[in-house]
């Protein structure tokens, strides 16, 4: 039986996971300004649409605050971040979720 090769994550998922991990471990402090999508795309050699999509997903998941015309920042209430699975499957994995201070918090106790 042939071995199945483990697929590497695509560039958008890899970037998402990198940013999520850096926010979780404190490398990207709460309230820290992130690079613009244009600058990050140029630095990484990625299409700007890929970086924009990653930022949109990070914002939707509560990791960053993104507003048109303003610097994108890590969410200011992420100091005590609890790991959330990718993608978040709250109803299927038994995760208890709550919104506190406009940020999404997850707890695996549920």
CSV table of N, CA and C in Angstrom, one decimal:
chain,number,residue,atom,x,y,z
A,1,UNK,N,0.9,-1.2,0.0
A,1,UNK,CA,0.0,0.0,0.0
A,1,UNK,C,0.9,1.2,0.0
A,2,UNK,N,0.7,2.2,-0.9
A,2,UNK,CA,1.5,3.4,-1.0
A,2,UNK,C,1.3,4.3,0.2
A,3,UNK,N,2.4,4.9,0.7
A,3,UNK,CA,2.2,5.9,1.8
A,3,UNK,C,1.5,7.2,1.2
A,4,UNK,N,0.7,7.7,2.0
A,4,UNK,CA,0.0,9.0,1.7
A,4,UNK,C,1.0,10.1,2.1
A,5,UNK,N,1.2,11.0,1.2
A,5,UNK,CA,2.1,12.1,1.5
A,5,UNK,C,1.3,13.2,2.3
A,6,UNK,N,1.9,13.7,3.3
A,6,UNK,CA,1.3,14.7,4.1
A,6,UNK,C,1.4,16.0,3.3
A,7,UNK,N,0.2,16.6,3.1
A,7,UNK,CA,0.2,17.9,2.3
A,7,UNK,C,0.6,19.1,3.2
A,8,UNK,N,1.4,19.9,2.6
A,8,UNK,CA,1.8,21.2,3.2
A,8,UNK,C,0.6,22.1,3.1
A,9,UNK,N,0.4,23.0,4.2
A,9,UNK,CA,-0.7,24.0,4.1
A,9,UNK,C,-0.4,25.0,2.9
A,10,UNK,N,-1.4,25.4,2.3
A,10,UNK,CA,-1.3,26.5,1.3
A,10,UNK,C,-0.8,27.8,1.9
A,11,UNK,N,-0.4,28.7,1.1
A,11,UNK,CA,0.2,30.0,1.6
A,11,UNK,C,-0.8,30.7,2.5
A,12,UNK,N,-2.0,30.8,2.2
A,12,UNK,CA,-3.0,31.5,3.0
A,12,UNK,C,-3.1,30.9,4.4
A,13,UNK,N,-3.3,29.5,4.4
A,13,UNK,CA,-3.4,28.8,5.7
A,13,UNK,C,-2.1,28.9,6.5
A,14,UNK,N,-1.0,28.8,5.9
A,14,UNK,CA,0.3,28.9,6.6
A,14,UNK,C,0.4,30.3,7.2
A,15,UNK,N,0.1,31.4,6.4
A,15,UNK,CA,0.2,32.7,7.0
A,15,UNK,C,-0.8,32.9,8.1
A,16,UNK,N,-2.0,32.4,8.0
A,16,UNK,CA,-3.0,32.5,9.0
A,16,UNK,C,-2.5,31.8,10.3
A,17,UNK,N,-2.0,30.6,10.2
A,17,UNK,CA,-1.5,29.9,11.3
A,17,UNK,C,-0.3,30.6,12.0
A,18,UNK,N,0.6,31.1,11.2
A,18,UNK,CA,1.7,31.9,11.7
A,18,UNK,C,1.3,33.1,12.5
A,19,UNK,N,0.4,33.9,12.0
A,19,UNK,CA,-0.1,35.0,12.7
A,19,UNK,C,-0.8,34.6,14.0
A,20,UNK,N,-1.7,33.6,13.9
A,20,UNK,CA,-2.4,33.2,15.0
A,20,UNK,C,-1.5,32.7,16.1
A,21,UNK,N,-0.5,31.9,15.8
A,21,UNK,CA,0.5,31.4,16.7
A,21,UNK,C,1.3,32.6,17.4
A,22,UNK,N,1.7,33.6,16.6
A,22,UNK,CA,2.4,34.7,17.1
A,22,UNK,C,1.6,35.6,18.1
A,23,UNK,N,0.3,35.7,17.8
A,23,UNK,CA,-0.6,36.4,18.7
A,23,UNK,C,-0.8,35.6,20.0
A,24,UNK,N,-0.9,34.3,19.8
A,24,UNK,CA,-1.2,33.4,21.0
A,24,UNK,C,0.1,33.4,21.9
A,25,UNK,N,1.3,33.4,21.3
A,25,UNK,CA,2.5,33.3,22.2
A,25,UNK,C,3.0,34.6,22.7
A,26,UNK,N,2.3,35.7,22.3
A,26,UNK,CA,2.7,37.0,22.7
A,26,UNK,C,3.8,37.7,21.8
A,27,UNK,N,4.2,37.0,20.8
A,27,UNK,CA,5.2,37.7,19.9
A,27,UNK,C,4.6,38.9,19.3
A,28,UNK,N,3.3,38.8,19.0
A,28,UNK,CA,2.6,40.0,18.5
A,28,UNK,C,1.7,40.4,19.7
A,29,UNK,N,2.1,41.5,20.4
A,29,UNK,CA,1.5,41.9,21.6
A,29,UNK,C,0.1,42.5,21.3
A,30,UNK,N,-0.8,42.5,22.3
A,30,UNK,CA,-2.1,43.1,22.2
A,30,UNK,C,-2.0,44.5,21.8
A,31,UNK,N,-2.8,44.9,20.7
A,31,UNK,CA,-2.8,46.3,20.3
A,31,UNK,C,-1.6,46.6,19.3
A,32,UNK,N,-0.8,45.7,19.0
A,32,UNK,CA,0.3,45.9,18.1
A,32,UNK,C,-0.1,46.1,16.6
A,33,UNK,N,0.4,47.1,16.0
A,33,UNK,CA,0.1,47.4,14.6
A,33,UNK,C,0.8,46.3,13.7
A,34,UNK,N,0.0,45.8,12.7
A,34,UNK,CA,0.5,44.8,11.8
A,34,UNK,C,0.9,45.5,10.5
A,35,UNK,N,1.7,44.9,9.7
A,35,UNK,CA,2.1,45.5,8.4
A,35,UNK,C,0.8,45.6,7.5
A,36,UNK,N,0.9,46.6,6.6
A,36,UNK,CA,-0.2,46.7,5.6
A,36,UNK,C,-0.3,45.5,4.7
A,37,UNK,N,-1.4,45.2,4.1
A,37,UNK,CA,-1.6,44.1,3.2
A,37,UNK,C,-0.6,44.2,2.1
A,38,UNK,N,-0.5,45.4,1.6
A,38,UNK,CA,0.4,45.6,0.4
A,38,UNK,C,1.9,45.3,0.8
A,39,UNK,N,2.3,45.8,2.0
A,39,UNK,CA,3.7,45.6,2.4
A,39,UNK,C,4.0,44.1,2.7
A,40,UNK,N,3.0,43.5,3.4
A,40,UNK,CA,3.2,42.1,3.7
A,40,UNK,C,3.2,41.2,2.5
A,41,UNK,N,2.4,41.5,1.5
A,41,UNK,CA,2.3,40.8,0.3
A,41,UNK,C,3.6,40.9,-0.5
A,42,UNK,N,4.2,42.1,-0.5
A,42,UNK,CA,5.5,42.3,-1.2
A,42,UNK,C,6.6,41.6,-0.5
A,43,UNK,N,6.6,41.6,0.8
A,43,UNK,CA,7.6,41.0,1.6
A,43,UNK,C,7.6,39.5,1.4
A,44,UNK,N,6.4,38.9,1.4
A,44,UNK,CA,6.3,37.4,1.3
A,44,UNK,C,6.2,36.9,-0.1
A,45,UNK,N,6.1,37.8,-1.1
A,45,UNK,CA,5.9,37.3,-2.5
A,45,UNK,C,4.6,36.7,-2.7
A,46,UNK,N,3.5,37.2,-2.1
A,46,UNK,CA,2.2,36.6,-2.2
A,46,UNK,C,1.3,37.7,-2.9
A,47,UNK,N,0.2,37.2,-3.5
A,47,UNK,CA,-0.7,38.2,-4.0
A,47,UNK,C,-1.4,39.0,-2.9
A,48,UNK,N,-1.6,40.3,-3.1
A,48,UNK,CA,-2.3,41.1,-2.0
A,48,UNK,C,-3.6,40.5,-1.6
A,49,UNK,N,-4.3,39.9,-2.6
A,49,UNK,CA,-5.6,39.3,-2.3
A,49,UNK,C,-5.5,38.2,-1.2
A,50,UNK,N,-4.4,37.4,-1.3
A,50,UNK,CA,-4.2,36.3,-0.3
A,50,UNK,C,-4.0,36.9,1.1
A,51,UNK,N,-3.2,37.9,1.2
A,51,UNK,CA,-2.9,38.6,2.5
A,51,UNK,C,-4.2,39.2,3.0
A,52,UNK,N,-5.0,39.9,2.1
A,52,UNK,CA,-6.2,40.5,2.5
A,52,UNK,C,-7.2,39.4,3.1
A,53,UNK,N,-7.3,38.3,2.4
A,53,UNK,CA,-8.1,37.2,2.8
A,53,UNK,C,-7.7,36.7,4.2
A,54,UNK,N,-6.4,36.6,4.4
A,54,UNK,CA,-5.9,36.1,5.7
A,54,UNK,C,-6.3,37.1,6.8
A,55,UNK,N,-6.1,38.4,6.6
A,55,UNK,CA,-6.5,39.4,7.5
A,55,UNK,C,-8.0,39.4,7.8
A,56,UNK,N,-8.8,39.2,6.8
A,56,UNK,CA,-10.2,39.2,6.9
A,56,UNK,C,-10.6,38.0,7.8
A,57,UNK,N,-10.0,36.8,7.6
A,57,UNK,CA,-10.3,35.7,8.5
A,57,UNK,C,-9.8,35.9,9.9
A,58,UNK,N,-8.6,36.5,10.1
A,58,UNK,CA,-8.1,36.7,11.4
A,58,UNK,C,-9.1,37.7,12.2
A,59,UNK,N,-9.6,38.7,11.4
A,59,UNK,CA,-10.5,39.7,12.0
A,59,UNK,C,-11.9,39.0,12.4
A,60,UNK,N,-12.3,38.1,11.5
A,60,UNK,CA,-13.6,37.4,11.7
A,60,UNK,C,-13.5,36.5,12.9
A,61,UNK,N,-12.3,35.9,13.1
A,61,UNK,CA,-12.0,35.0,14.2
A,61,UNK,C,-11.7,35.7,15.5
A,62,UNK,N,-11.6,37.1,15.5
A,62,UNK,CA,-11.4,37.9,16.7
A,62,UNK,C,-9.9,38.0,17.1
A,63,UNK,N,-9.0,37.7,16.2
A,63,UNK,CA,-7.6,37.9,16.5
A,63,UNK,C,-7.0,39.3,16.2
A,64,UNK,N,-7.6,40.0,15.2
A,64,UNK,CA,-7.1,41.3,14.9
A,64,UNK,C,-8.3,42.2,14.7
A,65,UNK,N,-8.0,43.5,14.8
A,65,UNK,CA,-9.0,44.6,14.5
A,65,UNK,C,-8.6,45.2,13.2
A,66,UNK,N,-9.5,45.3,12.3
A,66,UNK,CA,-9.2,45.8,11.0
A,66,UNK,C,-10.2,46.8,10.6
A,67,UNK,N,-9.8,48.1,10.3
A,67,UNK,CA,-10.7,49.1,9.9
A,67,UNK,C,-10.2,49.8,8.7
A,68,UNK,N,-11.0,50.1,7.7
A,68,UNK,CA,-10.5,50.9,6.5
A,68,UNK,C,-9.9,52.2,6.9
A,69,UNK,N,-8.7,52.4,6.3
A,69,UNK,CA,-8.0,53.7,6.6
A,69,UNK,C,-7.2,53.7,7.9
A,70,UNK,N,-7.2,52.7,8.6
A,70,UNK,CA,-6.5,52.6,9.9
A,70,UNK,C,-5.6,51.4,9.9
A,71,UNK,N,-4.5,51.5,10.7
A,71,UNK,CA,-3.6,50.3,10.8
A,71,UNK,C,-4.4,49.1,11.4
A,72,UNK,N,-4.1,48.0,10.9
A,72,UNK,CA,-4.6,46.7,11.4
A,72,UNK,C,-3.8,46.4,12.6
A,73,UNK,N,-4.5,46.0,13.7
A,73,UNK,CA,-3.9,45.8,15.0
A,73,UNK,C,-4.3,44.4,15.6
A,74,UNK,N,-3.5,43.8,16.4
A,74,UNK,CA,-3.9,42.7,17.1
A,74,UNK,C,-5.0,43.1,18.1
A,75,UNK,N,-5.9,42.2,18.4
A,75,UNK,CA,-7.1,42.5,19.2
A,75,UNK,C,-6.5,42.9,20.6
A,76,UNK,N,-7.0,44.0,21.2
A,76,UNK,CA,-6.4,44.4,22.5
A,76,UNK,C,-6.8,43.6,23.6
A,77,UNK,N,-7.8,42.7,23.5
A,77,UNK,CA,-8.2,41.8,24.6
A,77,UNK,C,-7.7,40.4,24.4
A,78,UNK,N,-6.7,40.2,23.7
A,78,UNK,CA,-6.1,38.9,23.4
A,78,UNK,C,-5.0,38.5,24.4
A,79,UNK,N,-4.8,39.2,25.5
A,79,UNK,CA,-3.7,38.9,26.4
A,79,UNK,C,-3.8,37.5,26.9
A,80,UNK,N,-4.9,37.0,27.2
A,80,UNK,CA,-5.1,35.7,27.8
A,80,UNK,C,-5.7,34.7,26.8
A,81,UNK,N,-5.2,34.7,25.6
A,81,UNK,CA,-5.8,33.9,24.5
A,81,UNK,C,-5.8,32.4,24.8
A,82,UNK,N,-6.9,31.8,24.5
A,82,UNK,CA,-7.0,30.4,24.6
A,82,UNK,C,-7.0,29.8,23.2
A,83,UNK,N,-6.3,28.8,22.9
A,83,UNK,CA,-6.2,28.2,21.6
A,83,UNK,C,-7.5,27.8,21.0
A,84,UNK,N,-7.8,28.2,19.8
A,84,UNK,CA,-9.0,27.9,19.1
A,84,UNK,C,-8.7,27.0,17.9
A,85,UNK,N,-9.3,25.9,17.7
A,85,UNK,CA,-9.0,25.0,16.5
A,85,UNK,C,-9.2,25.8,15.2
A,86,UNK,N,-8.5,25.4,14.2
A,86,UNK,CA,-8.6,25.9,12.8
A,86,UNK,C,-9.3,24.9,11.9
A,87,UNK,N,-10.3,25.2,11.3
A,87,UNK,CA,-11.2,26.3,11.6
A,87,UNK,C,-12.0,26.0,12.8
A,88,UNK,N,-12.6,27.0,13.4
A,88,UNK,CA,-13.3,26.8,14.6
A,88,UNK,C,-14.6,26.1,14.3
A,89,UNK,N,-14.9,25.0,15.0
A,89,UNK,CA,-16.1,24.2,14.9
A,89,UNK,C,-16.8,24.1,16.2
A,90,UNK,N,-17.3,25.3,16.7
A,90,UNK,CA,-17.8,25.4,18.0
A,90,UNK,C,-18.9,24.3,18.3
A,91,UNK,N,-19.8,24.1,17.4
A,91,UNK,CA,-20.9,23.2,17.7
A,91,UNK,C,-20.5,21.7,17.6
A,92,UNK,N,-19.5,21.4,16.8
A,92,UNK,CA,-19.1,20.0,16.6
A,92,UNK,C,-18.0,19.5,17.5
A,93,UNK,N,-17.3,20.4,18.1
A,93,UNK,CA,-16.2,20.0,19.0
A,93,UNK,C,-16.5,20.3,20.5
A,94,UNK,N,-17.6,20.8,20.8
A,94,UNK,CA,-17.9,21.1,22.2
A,94,UNK,C,-17.3,22.3,22.8
A,95,UNK,N,-16.8,23.2,21.9
A,95,UNK,CA,-16.2,24.4,22.4
A,95,UNK,C,-17.3,25.4,23.0
A,96,UNK,N,-17.0,25.9,24.1
A,96,UNK,CA,-17.9,27.0,24.7
A,96,UNK,C,-17.4,28.3,24.3
A,97,UNK,N,-18.2,29.1,23.7
A,97,UNK,CA,-17.7,30.4,23.2
A,97,UNK,C,-18.5,31.6,23.8
A,98,UNK,N,-17.8,32.7,24.0
A,98,UNK,CA,-18.5,33.9,24.6
A,98,UNK,C,-17.8,35.1,24.0
A,99,UNK,N,-18.6,36.2,23.9
A,99,UNK,CA,-18.0,37.5,23.5
A,99,UNK,C,-17.8,38.3,24.8
A,100,UNK,N,-16.6,38.7,25.0
A,100,UNK,CA,-16.2,39.5,26.2
A,100,UNK,C,-15.5,40.7,25.7
A,101,UNK,N,-15.9,41.9,26.0
A,101,UNK,CA,-15.2,43.1,25.6
A,101,UNK,C,-15.0,43.1,24.1
A,102,UNK,N,-16.1,42.7,23.3
A,102,UNK,CA,-16.1,42.7,21.9
A,102,UNK,C,-15.1,41.7,21.3
A,103,UNK,N,-14.6,40.8,22.0
A,103,UNK,CA,-13.7,39.8,21.5
A,103,UNK,C,-14.3,38.4,21.7
A,104,UNK,N,-14.0,37.5,20.8
A,104,UNK,CA,-14.4,36.1,21.0
A,104,UNK,C,-13.5,35.3,21.8
A,105,UNK,N,-14.0,34.6,22.8
A,105,UNK,CA,-13.2,33.8,23.7
A,105,UNK,C,-13.7,32.4,23.6
A,106,UNK,N,-12.8,31.4,23.7
A,106,UNK,CA,-13.2,30.0,23.6
A,106,UNK,C,-12.7,29.3,24.9
A,107,UNK,N,-13.5,28.3,25.3
A,107,UNK,CA,-13.1,27.5,26.4
A,107,UNK,C,-13.4,26.0,26.1
A,108,UNK,N,-12.5,25.2,26.2
A,108,UNK,CA,-12.6,23.8,25.9
A,108,UNK,C,-13.3,23.0,27.0
A,109,UNK,N,-13.8,23.6,28.0
A,109,UNK,CA,-14.5,22.9,29.1
A,109,UNK,C,-15.9,22.4,28.7
A,110,UNK,N,-16.5,23.0,27.7
A,110,UNK,CA,-17.9,22.8,27.3
A,110,UNK,C,-18.2,21.4,27.0
